[in-house]
Coordinates of C-alpha atoms in Angstrom, one line a residue:
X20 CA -1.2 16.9 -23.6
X21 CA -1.9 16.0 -19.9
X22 CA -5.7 14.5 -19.7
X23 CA -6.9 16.3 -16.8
X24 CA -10.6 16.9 -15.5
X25 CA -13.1 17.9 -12.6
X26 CA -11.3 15.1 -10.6
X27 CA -8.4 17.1 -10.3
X28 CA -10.1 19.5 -7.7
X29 CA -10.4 16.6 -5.6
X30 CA -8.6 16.7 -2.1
X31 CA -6.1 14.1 -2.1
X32 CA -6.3 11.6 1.4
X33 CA -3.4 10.2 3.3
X34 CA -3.2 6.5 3.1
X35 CA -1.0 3.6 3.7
X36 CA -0.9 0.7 2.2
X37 CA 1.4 -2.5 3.5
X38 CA 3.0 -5.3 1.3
X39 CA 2.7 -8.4 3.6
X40 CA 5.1 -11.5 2.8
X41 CA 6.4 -14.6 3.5
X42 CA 9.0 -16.9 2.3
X43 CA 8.6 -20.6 1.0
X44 CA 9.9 -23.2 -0.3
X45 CA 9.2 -21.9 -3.8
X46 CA 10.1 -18.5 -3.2
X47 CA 8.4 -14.9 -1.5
X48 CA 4.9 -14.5 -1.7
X49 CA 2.7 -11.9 -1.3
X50 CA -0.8 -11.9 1.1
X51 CA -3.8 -9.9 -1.4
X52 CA -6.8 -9.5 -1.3
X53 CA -9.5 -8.9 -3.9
X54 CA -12.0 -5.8 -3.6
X55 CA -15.5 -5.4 -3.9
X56 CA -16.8 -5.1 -7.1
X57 CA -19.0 -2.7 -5.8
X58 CA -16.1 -0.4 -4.0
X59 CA -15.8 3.0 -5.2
X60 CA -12.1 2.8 -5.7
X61 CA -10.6 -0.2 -7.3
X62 CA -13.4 -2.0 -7.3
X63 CA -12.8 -5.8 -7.9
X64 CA -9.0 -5.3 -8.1
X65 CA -6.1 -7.5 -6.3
X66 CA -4.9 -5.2 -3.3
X67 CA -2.6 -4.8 -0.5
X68 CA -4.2 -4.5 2.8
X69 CA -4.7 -0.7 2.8
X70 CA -6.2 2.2 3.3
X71 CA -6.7 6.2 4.0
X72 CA -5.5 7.6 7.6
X73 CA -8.0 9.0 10.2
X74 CA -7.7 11.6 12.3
X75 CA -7.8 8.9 14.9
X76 CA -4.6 7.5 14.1
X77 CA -2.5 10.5 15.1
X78 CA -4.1 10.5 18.4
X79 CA -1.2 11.3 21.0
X80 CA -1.8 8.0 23.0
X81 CA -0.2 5.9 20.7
X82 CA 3.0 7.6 21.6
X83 CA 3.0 5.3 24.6
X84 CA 2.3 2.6 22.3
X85 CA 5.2 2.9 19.5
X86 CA 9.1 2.9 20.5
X87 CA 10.1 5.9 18.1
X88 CA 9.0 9.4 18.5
X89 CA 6.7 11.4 15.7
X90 CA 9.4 13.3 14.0
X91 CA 11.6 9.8 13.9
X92 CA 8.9 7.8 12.3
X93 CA 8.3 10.8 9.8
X94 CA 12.0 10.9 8.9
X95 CA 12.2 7.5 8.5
X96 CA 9.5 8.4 5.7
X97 CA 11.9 10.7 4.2
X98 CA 9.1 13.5 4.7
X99 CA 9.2 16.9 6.4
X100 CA 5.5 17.7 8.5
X101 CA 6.4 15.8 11.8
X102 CA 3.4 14.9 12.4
X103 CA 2.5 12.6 9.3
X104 CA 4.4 9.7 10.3
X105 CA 2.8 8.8 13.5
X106 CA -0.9 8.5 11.5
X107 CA 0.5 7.2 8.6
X108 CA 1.9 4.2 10.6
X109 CA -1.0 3.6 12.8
X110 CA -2.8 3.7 9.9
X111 CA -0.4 1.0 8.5
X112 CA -0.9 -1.2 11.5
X113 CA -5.0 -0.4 11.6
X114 CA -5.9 -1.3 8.0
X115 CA -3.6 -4.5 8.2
X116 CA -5.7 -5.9 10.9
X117 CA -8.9 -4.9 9.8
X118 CA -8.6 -6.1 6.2
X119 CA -6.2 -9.2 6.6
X120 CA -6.6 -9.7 10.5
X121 CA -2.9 -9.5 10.5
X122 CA -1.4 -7.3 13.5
X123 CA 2.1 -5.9 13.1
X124 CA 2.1 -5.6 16.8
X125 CA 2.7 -7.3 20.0
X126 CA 0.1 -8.0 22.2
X127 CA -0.9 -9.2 25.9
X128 CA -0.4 -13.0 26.7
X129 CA -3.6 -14.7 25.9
X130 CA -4.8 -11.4 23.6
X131 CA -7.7 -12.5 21.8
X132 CA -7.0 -10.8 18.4
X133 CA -10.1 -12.4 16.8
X134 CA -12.3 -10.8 19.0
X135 CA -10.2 -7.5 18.8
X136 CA -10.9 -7.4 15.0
X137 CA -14.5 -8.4 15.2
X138 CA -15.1 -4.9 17.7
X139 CA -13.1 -2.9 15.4
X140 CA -15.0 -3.8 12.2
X141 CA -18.2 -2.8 14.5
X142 CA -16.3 0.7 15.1
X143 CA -14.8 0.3 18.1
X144 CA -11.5 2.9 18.4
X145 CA -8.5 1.1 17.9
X146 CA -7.0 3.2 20.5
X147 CA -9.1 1.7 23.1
X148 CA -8.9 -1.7 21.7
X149 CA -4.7 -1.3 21.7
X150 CA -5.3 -0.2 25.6
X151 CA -7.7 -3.5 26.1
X152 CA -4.5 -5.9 24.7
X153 CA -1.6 -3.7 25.7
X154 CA -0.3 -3.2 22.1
X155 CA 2.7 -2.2 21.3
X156 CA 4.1 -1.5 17.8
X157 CA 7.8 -2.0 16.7
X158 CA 8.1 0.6 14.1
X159 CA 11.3 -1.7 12.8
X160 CA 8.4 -4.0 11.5
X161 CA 7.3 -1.5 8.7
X162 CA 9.7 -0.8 6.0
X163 CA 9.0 2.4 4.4
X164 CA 9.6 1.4 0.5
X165 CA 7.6 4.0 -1.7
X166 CA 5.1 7.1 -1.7
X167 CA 2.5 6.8 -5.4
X168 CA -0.2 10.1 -5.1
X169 CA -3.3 9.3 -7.5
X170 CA -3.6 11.0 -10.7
X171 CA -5.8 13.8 -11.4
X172 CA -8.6 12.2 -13.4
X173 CA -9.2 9.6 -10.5
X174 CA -12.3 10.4 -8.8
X175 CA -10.9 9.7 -5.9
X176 CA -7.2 10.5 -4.7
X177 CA -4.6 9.3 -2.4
X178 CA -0.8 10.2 -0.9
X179 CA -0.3 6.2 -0.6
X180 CA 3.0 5.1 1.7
X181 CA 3.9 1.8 1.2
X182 CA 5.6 0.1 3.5
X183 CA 7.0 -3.8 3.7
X184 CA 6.0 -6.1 6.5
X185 CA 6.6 -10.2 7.5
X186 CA 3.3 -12.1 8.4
X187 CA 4.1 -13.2 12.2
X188 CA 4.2 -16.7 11.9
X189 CA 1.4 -17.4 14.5
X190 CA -1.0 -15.3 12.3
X191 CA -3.1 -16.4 9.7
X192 CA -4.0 -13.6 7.3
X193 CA -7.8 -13.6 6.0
X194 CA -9.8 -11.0 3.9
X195 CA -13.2 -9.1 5.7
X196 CA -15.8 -10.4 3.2
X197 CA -16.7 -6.4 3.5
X198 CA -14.6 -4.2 1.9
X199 CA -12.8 -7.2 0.4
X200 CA -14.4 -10.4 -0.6
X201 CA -11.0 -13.3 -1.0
X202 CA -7.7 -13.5 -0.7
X203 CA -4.9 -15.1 -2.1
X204 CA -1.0 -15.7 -1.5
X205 CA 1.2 -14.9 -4.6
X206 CA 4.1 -14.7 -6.0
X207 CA 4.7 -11.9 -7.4
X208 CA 6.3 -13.5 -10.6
X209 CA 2.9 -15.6 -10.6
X210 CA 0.6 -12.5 -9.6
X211 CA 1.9 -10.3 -12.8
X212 CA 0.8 -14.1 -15.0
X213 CA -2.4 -13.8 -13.4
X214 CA -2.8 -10.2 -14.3
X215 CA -1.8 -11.2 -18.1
X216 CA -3.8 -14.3 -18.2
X217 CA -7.3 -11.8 -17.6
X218 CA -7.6 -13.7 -14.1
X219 CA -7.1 -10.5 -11.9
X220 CA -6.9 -6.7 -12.1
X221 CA -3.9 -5.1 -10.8
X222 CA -3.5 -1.4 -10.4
X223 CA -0.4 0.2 -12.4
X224 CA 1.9 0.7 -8.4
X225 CA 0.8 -2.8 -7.8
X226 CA 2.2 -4.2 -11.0
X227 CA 5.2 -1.8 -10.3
X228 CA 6.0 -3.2 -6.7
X229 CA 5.4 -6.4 -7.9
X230 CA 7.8 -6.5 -10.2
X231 CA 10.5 -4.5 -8.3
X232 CA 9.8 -7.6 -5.6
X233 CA 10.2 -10.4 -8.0
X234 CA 14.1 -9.2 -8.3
X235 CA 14.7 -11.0 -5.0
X236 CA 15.2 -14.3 -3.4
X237 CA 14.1 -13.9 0.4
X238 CA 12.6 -11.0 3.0
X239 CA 16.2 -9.5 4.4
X240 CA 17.0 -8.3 0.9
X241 CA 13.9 -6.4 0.0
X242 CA 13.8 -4.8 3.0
X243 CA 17.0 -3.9 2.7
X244 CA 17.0 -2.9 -1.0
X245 CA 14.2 -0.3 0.5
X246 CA 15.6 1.4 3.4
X247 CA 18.9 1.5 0.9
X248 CA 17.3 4.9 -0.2
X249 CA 14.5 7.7 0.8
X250 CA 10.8 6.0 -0.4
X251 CA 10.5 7.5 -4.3
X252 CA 8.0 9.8 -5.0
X253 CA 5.6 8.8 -8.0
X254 CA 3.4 11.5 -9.2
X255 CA 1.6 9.3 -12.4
X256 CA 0.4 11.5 -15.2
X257 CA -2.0 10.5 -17.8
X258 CA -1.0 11.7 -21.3
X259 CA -3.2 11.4 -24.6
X260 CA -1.7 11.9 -27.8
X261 CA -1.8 10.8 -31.8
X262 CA -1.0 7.3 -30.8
X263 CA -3.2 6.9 -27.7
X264 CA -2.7 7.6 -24.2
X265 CA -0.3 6.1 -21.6
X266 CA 1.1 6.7 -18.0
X267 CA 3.7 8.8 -16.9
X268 CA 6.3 8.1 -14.4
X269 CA 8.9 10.5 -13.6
X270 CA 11.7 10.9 -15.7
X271 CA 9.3 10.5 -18.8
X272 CA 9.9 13.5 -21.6
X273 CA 6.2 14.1 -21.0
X274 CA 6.2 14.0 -17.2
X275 CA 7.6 17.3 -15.6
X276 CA 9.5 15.5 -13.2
X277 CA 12.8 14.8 -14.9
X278 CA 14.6 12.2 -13.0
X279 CA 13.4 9.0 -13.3
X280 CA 12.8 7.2 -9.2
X281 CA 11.9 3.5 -10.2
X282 CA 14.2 1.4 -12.6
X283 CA 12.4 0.4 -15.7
X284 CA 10.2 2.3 -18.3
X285 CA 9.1 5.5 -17.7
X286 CA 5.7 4.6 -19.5
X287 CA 3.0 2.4 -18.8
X288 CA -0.4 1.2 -21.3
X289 CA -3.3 -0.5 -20.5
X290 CA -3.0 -3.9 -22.8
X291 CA -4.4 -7.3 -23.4
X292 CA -7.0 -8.0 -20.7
X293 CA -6.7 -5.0 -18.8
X294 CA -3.0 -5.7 -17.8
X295 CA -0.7 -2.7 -17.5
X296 CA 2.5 -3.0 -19.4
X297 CA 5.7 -0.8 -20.0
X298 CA 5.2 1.3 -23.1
X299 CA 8.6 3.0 -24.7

């Protein structure tokens, strides 16, 4: 049976979430950064900068400020309601610097993006603070790569794009010590070890994109392994039973989507040390 609960009344928020890399000598890596123990979602997990859009972020002055139009960012999302795409992005862009003080974005000659971030973490609009450096985002520089919506007992829930973005190489990325309190660069071979060893707590879509990003060698061929195909939709379901509980993904017999949309096991359960593994 499906566990379900008063959480699944909850409205569910628009977010975006954005997988920052880099490539070394070793191999990619991936920027995250560690949460609060005290936040009210994922507290003291490992994170990609993230987090839910505002009404702010579909303001029509950014479409001065972005080189594609609504309705071609929101295709390029593989979604229908034209106006998503333009706060999801922003969003994208928003969060990034805020959490990581890492702007996918251009800026005036001499811009200081410090600053910037300082007087947006003291609630300054970021509309007003992309007129102040003349900001301009390249929508190129966000890979759409996959849409996860929170499950129903969650007390709180999120439509969560994720998209796939390089670190500019004169930026160095750093967490808030707010909403997040470190940060780390990992593989994301190293970053599932970590999860196994008890030494951080991943979410199940992190574990998932973690491991879809440990099948390649450099940047050019996860992005282009994601815009290869329309971002999947994963709708997790929780499922108790004789034998315990696990995840759903789709293509699951017990999830009532029937076509699976990530390669892998359809199941996942919470094991040793709080890591999530594949369940058959």
């Amino acid at each position: 049976r499906v566990m379900s609960g008063g959480a699944a009344d909850k409205p569910i928020k628009d977010a975006s979430t954005v997988i920052v890399l880099r490539e070394t000598a070793n191999g990619l890596e991936t920027f995250m950064l560690c949460r609060h123990q005290k936040s009210g979602f994922m507290g003291g997990a490992h994170v990609f900068p993230g987090g839910k859009v505002d009404a702010a972020d579909s303001d029509p002055r950014w479409l001065g400020r972005i080189d594609r139009t609504a309705e071609e960012i929101t295709e390029q999302l593989g979604e229908s309601d034209p106006g998503a795409g333009l706060g999801l992005l922003v969003a994208a862009v928003r969060e990034t610097f805020e959490e990581a003080g890492v702007l996918l974005a251009s800026a005036s000659e001499g811009a200081d993006l410090d600053a910037t971030r300082r007087e947006l973490h003291e609630g300054a609009p970021f509309i007003e603070l992309a007129e102040g450096i003349d900001m301009k985002i390249d929508s190129a520089a966000l890979a759409p790569y996959a849409r996860w919506i929170t499950p129903k007992m969650e007390s709180r829930r999120f439509d969560t794009r994720f998209y796939i973005a390089v670190v500019p190489e004169d930026q160095t990325p750093s967490h808030d010590g707010s909403e997040t309190t470190s940060a780390v660069w990992l593989s994301p071979a190293g970053a599932i070890e970590e999860m196994h060893a008890g030494k951080i707590k991943l979410a199940p879509p992190t574990v998932r994109t973690l491991r879809w990003l440990a099948g390649f060698g450099d940047i050019a061929s996860v992005v282009a392994d994601a815009l290869s195909q329309k971002p999947p939709l994963i709708r997790p379901r929780l499922v108790t039973g004789e034998r315990g509980w696990f995840l759903a993904l789709p293509g699951d017999p017990e999830h009532p989507e029937d076509d699976a949309v990530l390669p892998g096991a359809t199941r996942m359960v919470m094991g040793e040390n709080g890591a999530w593994v594949d369940a058959e």
